[in-house]
Amino acid sequence: MATGRTSAEFIAALRNREQLIGYWSLLDAPIAAERLARVGYDYLAFDAQHGLFGYQGMLNNLLATDTKGSTAVGMVRVEANDLTYIGKALDAGASAVIVPLIDNARDAADAVAAVRYPPVGRRSYGPMRAQLRIGPNPADTHEQTAVLAMIETADGLANVEEICATPGLDGVYVGPSDLRLAVGGATSTDPSVEDEFEQALTRVRKAAEAAGIAAGIHNADGASAARRLAEGFTFASVAADVVHLQQIATSHLEAARGGAR
């Protein structure tokens, strides 16, 4: 089993573009999160944008991630590029926030400002739970938390170099479903735009590398994550608990029915 990192160690590894692997969670199931946190992943990402939980669920799952034996830190994809949503995720103890639908450098700068305290940002001070393990002094908190901008829209792709150059931005994160739609796909898995999609991924990856920031991507399975890391992405998420629950239950059902014949 991998050795767990502190938030500060995880953020340092992220900023150093070390390879990190995480797991994506949509379910409000803290007991499941507690088990997943012990598997060996570097982070668990809780999806507050499309996930099936509210603030209390986010808080409970972050608490579960920090229990004994955990190898992972907690990360949150927030609902929107909003000062309140970002602040609440950080106050609850998230080591990093993934901010969706970043279209340009101004959006990215707003996300950075929401993560940093004055005078460099606009985050309101009140880390009610986070102060037990992150910070709590602003300068220390800035070293121990990260902000990641999602690249998933046509505008975000067109402006990716400027986004990556945003001061204070720690990394970018590809949302492949939306990005495939953005390059002309009829569905989130449309194979007819595979070439355009792969070109887009290369552009994002190279922009992040040129800026010296982390480059992450969402993946359906571990094999896909391994492929993207080999290509040069620096962190990769494997998704997601609700999907994998159905997949494994289906495989066991098929096995049981086959063995019963």
CSV table of C-alpha atoms in Angstrom, one decimal:
chain,number,residue,atom,x,y,z
A,1,MET,CA,0.0,0.0,0.0
A,2,ALA,CA,1.2,3.5,-0.8
A,3,THR,CA,2.3,5.8,2.0
A,4,GLY,CA,-0.2,8.6,2.5
A,5,ARG,CA,1.0,12.2,2.0
A,6,THR,CA,0.1,15.2,4.0
A,7,SER,CA,-1.7,17.9,2.1
A,8,ALA,CA,1.5,19.9,1.9
A,9,GLU,CA,3.4,16.9,0.5
A,10,PHE,CA,0.6,16.2,-2.0
A,11,ILE,CA,0.5,19.8,-3.3
A,12,ALA,CA,4.2,19.9,-3.6
A,13,ALA,CA,4.1,16.7,-5.7
A,14,LEU,CA,1.3,18.1,-7.8
A,15,ARG,CA,3.2,21.4,-8.5
A,16,ASN,CA,6.4,19.4,-9.2
A,17,ARG,CA,4.4,17.6,-12.0
A,18,GLU,CA,4.9,14.2,-10.3
A,19,GLN,CA,2.6,11.5,-11.5
A,20,LEU,CA,-0.5,11.1,-9.3
A,21,ILE,CA,-3.5,8.8,-9.5
A,22,GLY,CA,-6.9,9.5,-8.0
A,23,TYR,CA,-10.3,8.0,-7.8
A,24,TRP,CA,-13.5,9.9,-8.7
A,25,SER,CA,-16.6,9.7,-6.4
A,26,LEU,CA,-20.2,10.7,-7.2
A,27,LEU,CA,-21.9,8.9,-4.4
A,28,ASP,CA,-22.6,10.3,-0.9
A,29,ALA,CA,-21.2,7.2,0.8
A,30,PRO,CA,-18.6,8.1,3.4
A,31,ILE,CA,-18.0,4.4,4.4
A,32,ALA,CA,-17.2,3.7,0.8
A,33,ALA,CA,-14.9,6.7,0.7
A,34,GLU,CA,-13.1,5.5,3.9
A,35,ARG,CA,-12.4,2.2,2.2
A,36,LEU,CA,-11.3,3.8,-1.1
A,37,ALA,CA,-9.0,6.1,0.8
A,38,ARG,CA,-7.1,3.0,2.0
A,39,VAL,CA,-6.6,1.4,-1.4
A,40,GLY,CA,-3.5,3.4,-2.4
A,41,TYR,CA,-4.8,6.3,-4.5
A,42,ASP,CA,-3.1,9.6,-4.1
A,43,TYR,CA,-6.4,11.5,-4.0
A,44,LEU,CA,-10.1,11.0,-3.9
A,45,ALA,CA,-12.0,13.6,-5.9
A,46,PHE,CA,-15.6,14.3,-4.8
A,47,ASP,CA,-17.8,15.7,-7.6
A,48,ALA,CA,-20.0,18.5,-6.2
A,49,GLN,CA,-21.0,19.6,-9.7
A,50,HIS,CA,-22.5,16.4,-11.0
A,51,GLY,CA,-22.2,14.2,-7.9
A,52,LEU,CA,-25.1,13.0,-5.8
A,53,PHE,CA,-24.5,14.9,-2.6
A,54,GLY,CA,-24.7,18.3,-1.1
A,55,TYR,CA,-22.5,20.2,1.3
A,56,GLN,CA,-23.0,17.8,4.2
A,57,GLY,CA,-22.2,14.9,2.0
A,58,MET,CA,-19.0,16.6,0.7
A,59,LEU,CA,-18.0,17.3,4.3
A,60,ASN,CA,-18.6,13.8,5.5
A,61,ASN,CA,-16.7,12.2,2.6
A,62,LEU,CA,-13.7,14.5,3.2
A,63,LEU,CA,-13.8,13.5,6.9
A,64,ALA,CA,-13.9,9.8,5.8
A,65,THR,CA,-10.9,10.4,3.5
A,66,ASP,CA,-8.8,11.6,6.4
A,67,THR,CA,-9.3,8.6,8.6
A,68,LYS,CA,-6.6,6.2,9.8
A,69,GLY,CA,-4.9,4.2,7.1
A,70,SER,CA,-5.7,6.6,4.3
A,71,THR,CA,-3.2,7.1,1.5
A,72,ALA,CA,-5.3,9.9,-0.1
A,73,VAL,CA,-6.1,13.5,0.2
A,74,GLY,CA,-9.5,14.9,-0.6
A,75,MET,CA,-10.2,17.0,-3.7
A,76,VAL,CA,-13.5,18.6,-4.7
A,77,ARG,CA,-14.8,19.6,-8.1
A,78,VAL,CA,-16.9,22.5,-7.1
A,79,GLU,CA,-20.3,23.4,-8.5
A,80,ALA,CA,-19.1,26.5,-10.4
A,81,ASN,CA,-16.4,29.1,-10.5
A,82,ASP,CA,-17.9,30.9,-7.5
A,83,LEU,CA,-16.3,32.4,-4.5
A,84,THR,CA,-18.8,30.8,-2.1
A,85,TYR,CA,-18.7,27.3,-3.5
A,86,ILE,CA,-14.9,27.3,-3.6
A,87,GLY,CA,-14.5,28.7,-0.1
A,88,LYS,CA,-16.9,26.2,1.4
A,89,ALA,CA,-15.0,23.3,-0.2
A,90,LEU,CA,-11.7,24.6,1.1
A,91,ASP,CA,-13.2,25.3,4.6
A,92,ALA,CA,-14.5,21.7,4.7
A,93,GLY,CA,-10.9,20.5,4.2
A,94,ALA,CA,-10.3,19.9,0.5
A,95,SER,CA,-6.7,20.0,-0.4
A,96,ALA,CA,-7.5,21.1,-4.0
A,97,VAL,CA,-10.5,22.3,-5.9
A,98,ILE,CA,-11.2,21.6,-9.6
A,99,VAL,CA,-13.1,24.5,-11.1
A,100,PRO,CA,-15.4,23.7,-14.1
A,101,LEU,CA,-16.1,25.6,-17.3
A,102,ILE,CA,-13.0,27.8,-17.4
A,103,ASP,CA,-13.2,29.7,-20.7
A,104,ASN,CA,-10.3,32.2,-20.5
A,105,ALA,CA,-7.5,33.7,-18.4
A,106,ARG,CA,-10.0,35.9,-16.6
A,107,ASP,CA,-12.0,32.9,-15.4
A,108,ALA,CA,-8.8,31.2,-14.3
A,109,ALA,CA,-7.7,34.3,-12.4
A,110,ASP,CA,-11.1,34.5,-10.7
A,111,ALA,CA,-10.7,30.9,-9.6
A,112,VAL,CA,-7.2,31.5,-8.2
A,113,ALA,CA,-8.5,34.6,-6.3
A,114,ALA,CA,-11.2,32.5,-4.7
A,115,VAL,CA,-8.6,30.1,-3.3
A,116,ARG,CA,-6.1,32.6,-2.0
A,117,TYR,CA,-6.6,34.9,1.0
A,118,PRO,CA,-6.1,38.7,0.7
A,119,PRO,CA,-4.1,40.6,-0.3
A,120,VAL,CA,-3.4,38.1,-3.2
A,121,GLY,CA,-7.0,36.8,-3.4
A,122,ARG,CA,-10.5,37.1,-2.2
A,123,ARG,CA,-11.1,34.0,0.0
A,124,SER,CA,-12.9,34.8,3.2
A,125,TYR,CA,-11.2,33.6,6.3
A,126,GLY,CA,-13.1,30.9,8.2
A,127,PRO,CA,-11.5,27.4,7.8
A,128,MET,CA,-13.7,25.8,10.4
A,129,ARG,CA,-12.7,22.3,9.7
A,130,ALA,CA,-9.7,22.8,7.4
A,131,GLN,CA,-7.6,24.5,10.1
A,132,LEU,CA,-7.1,21.2,11.8
A,133,ARG,CA,-4.8,20.0,9.0
A,134,ILE,CA,-4.3,22.8,6.5
A,135,GLY,CA,-2.7,26.1,7.3
A,136,PRO,CA,-4.3,27.8,9.2
A,137,ASN,CA,-2.2,30.9,8.6
A,138,PRO,CA,-2.8,32.3,5.1
A,139,ALA,CA,0.8,31.8,3.8
A,140,ASP,CA,0.8,28.2,5.0
A,141,THR,CA,-2.6,27.6,3.5
A,142,HIS,CA,-1.5,28.9,0.1
A,143,GLU,CA,1.4,26.3,0.2
A,144,GLN,CA,-1.0,23.5,1.1
A,145,THR,CA,-3.9,24.0,-1.3
A,146,ALA,CA,-4.2,24.0,-5.0
A,147,VAL,CA,-6.6,25.3,-7.7
A,148,LEU,CA,-7.1,23.4,-11.0
A,149,ALA,CA,-8.9,24.8,-14.0
A,150,MET,CA,-11.1,22.5,-16.1
A,151,ILE,CA,-10.5,22.6,-19.9
A,152,GLU,CA,-13.7,21.3,-21.4
A,153,THR,CA,-15.2,24.0,-23.7
A,154,ALA,CA,-14.4,25.3,-27.1
A,155,ASP,CA,-13.4,28.7,-25.6
A,156,GLY,CA,-11.3,27.0,-22.9
A,157,LEU,CA,-9.4,25.0,-25.6
A,158,ALA,CA,-8.9,28.1,-27.8
A,159,ASN,CA,-7.5,30.0,-24.8
A,160,VAL,CA,-5.7,27.1,-23.1
A,161,GLU,CA,-2.2,28.7,-23.4
A,162,GLU,CA,-3.3,31.9,-21.7
A,163,ILE,CA,-5.2,29.9,-19.1
A,164,CYS,CA,-2.1,27.9,-18.2
A,165,ALA,CA,-0.1,31.1,-17.9
A,166,THR,CA,-2.4,32.5,-15.2
A,167,PRO,CA,-0.3,33.4,-12.1
A,168,GLY,CA,-1.1,31.2,-9.2
A,169,LEU,CA,-2.9,28.4,-11.2
A,170,ASP,CA,-1.5,25.0,-10.2
A,171,GLY,CA,-2.8,22.9,-13.0
A,172,VAL,CA,-5.5,22.2,-15.6
A,173,TYR,CA,-7.8,19.2,-15.8
A,174,VAL,CA,-9.5,17.8,-18.9
A,175,GLY,CA,-13.2,17.0,-18.8
A,176,PRO,CA,-13.2,14.5,-21.7
A,177,SER,CA,-16.9,14.2,-22.2
A,178,ASP,CA,-17.5,18.0,-22.6
A,179,LEU,CA,-14.3,18.4,-24.5
A,180,ARG,CA,-15.4,15.8,-27.0
A,181,LEU,CA,-18.6,17.7,-27.5
A,182,ALA,CA,-16.7,20.9,-27.8
A,183,VAL,CA,-14.6,19.6,-30.7
A,184,GLY,CA,-17.8,18.6,-32.6
A,185,GLY,CA,-18.9,15.3,-31.2
A,186,ALA,CA,-22.5,14.4,-31.4
A,187,THR,CA,-22.2,12.5,-28.1
A,188,SER,CA,-19.8,12.4,-25.2
A,189,THR,CA,-18.1,9.3,-26.7
A,190,ASP,CA,-18.5,10.0,-30.4
A,191,PRO,CA,-15.7,8.2,-32.2
A,192,SER,CA,-16.0,10.2,-35.4
A,193,VAL,CA,-14.1,13.1,-33.7
A,194,GLU,CA,-11.3,11.0,-32.3
A,195,ASP,CA,-8.6,12.8,-34.2
A,196,GLU,CA,-9.8,16.2,-33.2
A,197,PHE,CA,-10.2,15.1,-29.6
A,198,GLU,CA,-6.6,13.7,-29.4
A,199,GLN,CA,-5.3,16.8,-31.0
A,200,ALA,CA,-7.1,18.8,-28.3
A,201,LEU,CA,-5.5,16.7,-25.5
A,202,THR,CA,-2.1,17.2,-27.0
A,203,ARG,CA,-2.6,20.9,-27.0
A,204,VAL,CA,-3.7,21.0,-23.4
A,205,ARG,CA,-0.9,18.8,-22.3
A,206,LYS,CA,1.8,20.8,-24.1
A,207,ALA,CA,0.3,24.1,-22.9
A,208,ALA,CA,0.6,22.9,-19.3
A,209,GLU,CA,4.1,21.6,-19.8
A,210,ALA,CA,5.2,24.9,-21.3
A,211,ALA,CA,3.7,26.8,-18.3
A,212,GLY,CA,5.3,24.4,-15.8
A,213,ILE,CA,1.9,23.4,-14.2
A,214,ALA,CA,0.2,20.1,-13.7
A,215,ALA,CA,-1.9,18.5,-16.4
A,216,GLY,CA,-4.7,16.1,-15.4
A,217,ILE,CA,-7.4,14.2,-17.1
A,218,HIS,CA,-10.5,12.2,-16.2
A,219,ASN,CA,-10.6,8.5,-17.3
A,220,ALA,CA,-13.1,5.7,-17.4
A,221,ASP,CA,-10.7,3.1,-16.2
A,222,GLY,CA,-7.2,2.4,-15.0
A,223,ALA,CA,-5.9,1.3,-18.4
A,224,SER,CA,-6.9,4.6,-19.9
A,225,ALA,CA,-5.3,6.5,-17.0
A,226,ALA,CA,-2.0,4.6,-17.6
A,227,ARG,CA,-2.1,5.6,-21.2
A,228,ARG,CA,-2.6,9.3,-20.5
A,229,LEU,CA,0.1,9.3,-17.9
A,230,ALA,CA,2.5,7.7,-20.4
A,231,GLU,CA,1.6,10.4,-22.9
A,232,GLY,CA,2.7,13.1,-20.5
A,233,PHE,CA,-0.3,14.0,-18.3
A,234,THR,CA,0.9,14.4,-14.7
A,235,PHE,CA,-2.2,13.2,-12.8
A,236,ALA,CA,-5.2,11.1,-13.8
A,237,SER,CA,-8.5,10.2,-12.2
A,238,VAL,CA,-10.2,6.9,-12.5
A,239,ALA,CA,-14.0,7.2,-12.6
A,240,ALA,CA,-16.3,6.6,-10.9
A,241,ASP,CA,-17.8,4.7,-8.0
A,242,VAL,CA,-21.4,4.7,-9.2
A,243,VAL,CA,-20.4,3.4,-12.6
A,244,HIS,CA,-18.0,0.8,-11.2
A,245,LEU,CA,-20.6,-0.4,-8.7
A,246,GLN,CA,-23.0,-1.2,-11.6
A,247,GLN,CA,-20.2,-2.8,-13.7
A,248,ILE,CA,-19.0,-5.2,-11.0
A,249,ALA,CA,-22.5,-6.1,-10.0
A,250,THR,CA,-23.3,-6.9,-13.6
A,251,SER,CA,-20.2,-9.0,-14.1
A,252,HIS,CA,-21.1,-11.1,-11.0
A,253,LEU,CA,-24.7,-11.5,-12.1
A,254,GLU,CA,-23.5,-12.7,-15.5
A,255,ALA,CA,-21.1,-15.1,-13.9
A,256,ALA,CA,-23.7,-16.5,-11.6
A,257,ARG,CA,-26.2,-17.0,-14.4
A,258,GLY,CA,-23.6,-18.6,-16.6
A,259,GLY,CA,-22.6,-21.0,-13.8
A,260,ALA,CA,-26.2,-21.9,-13.0
A,261,ARG,CA,-26.8,-23.2,-16.5
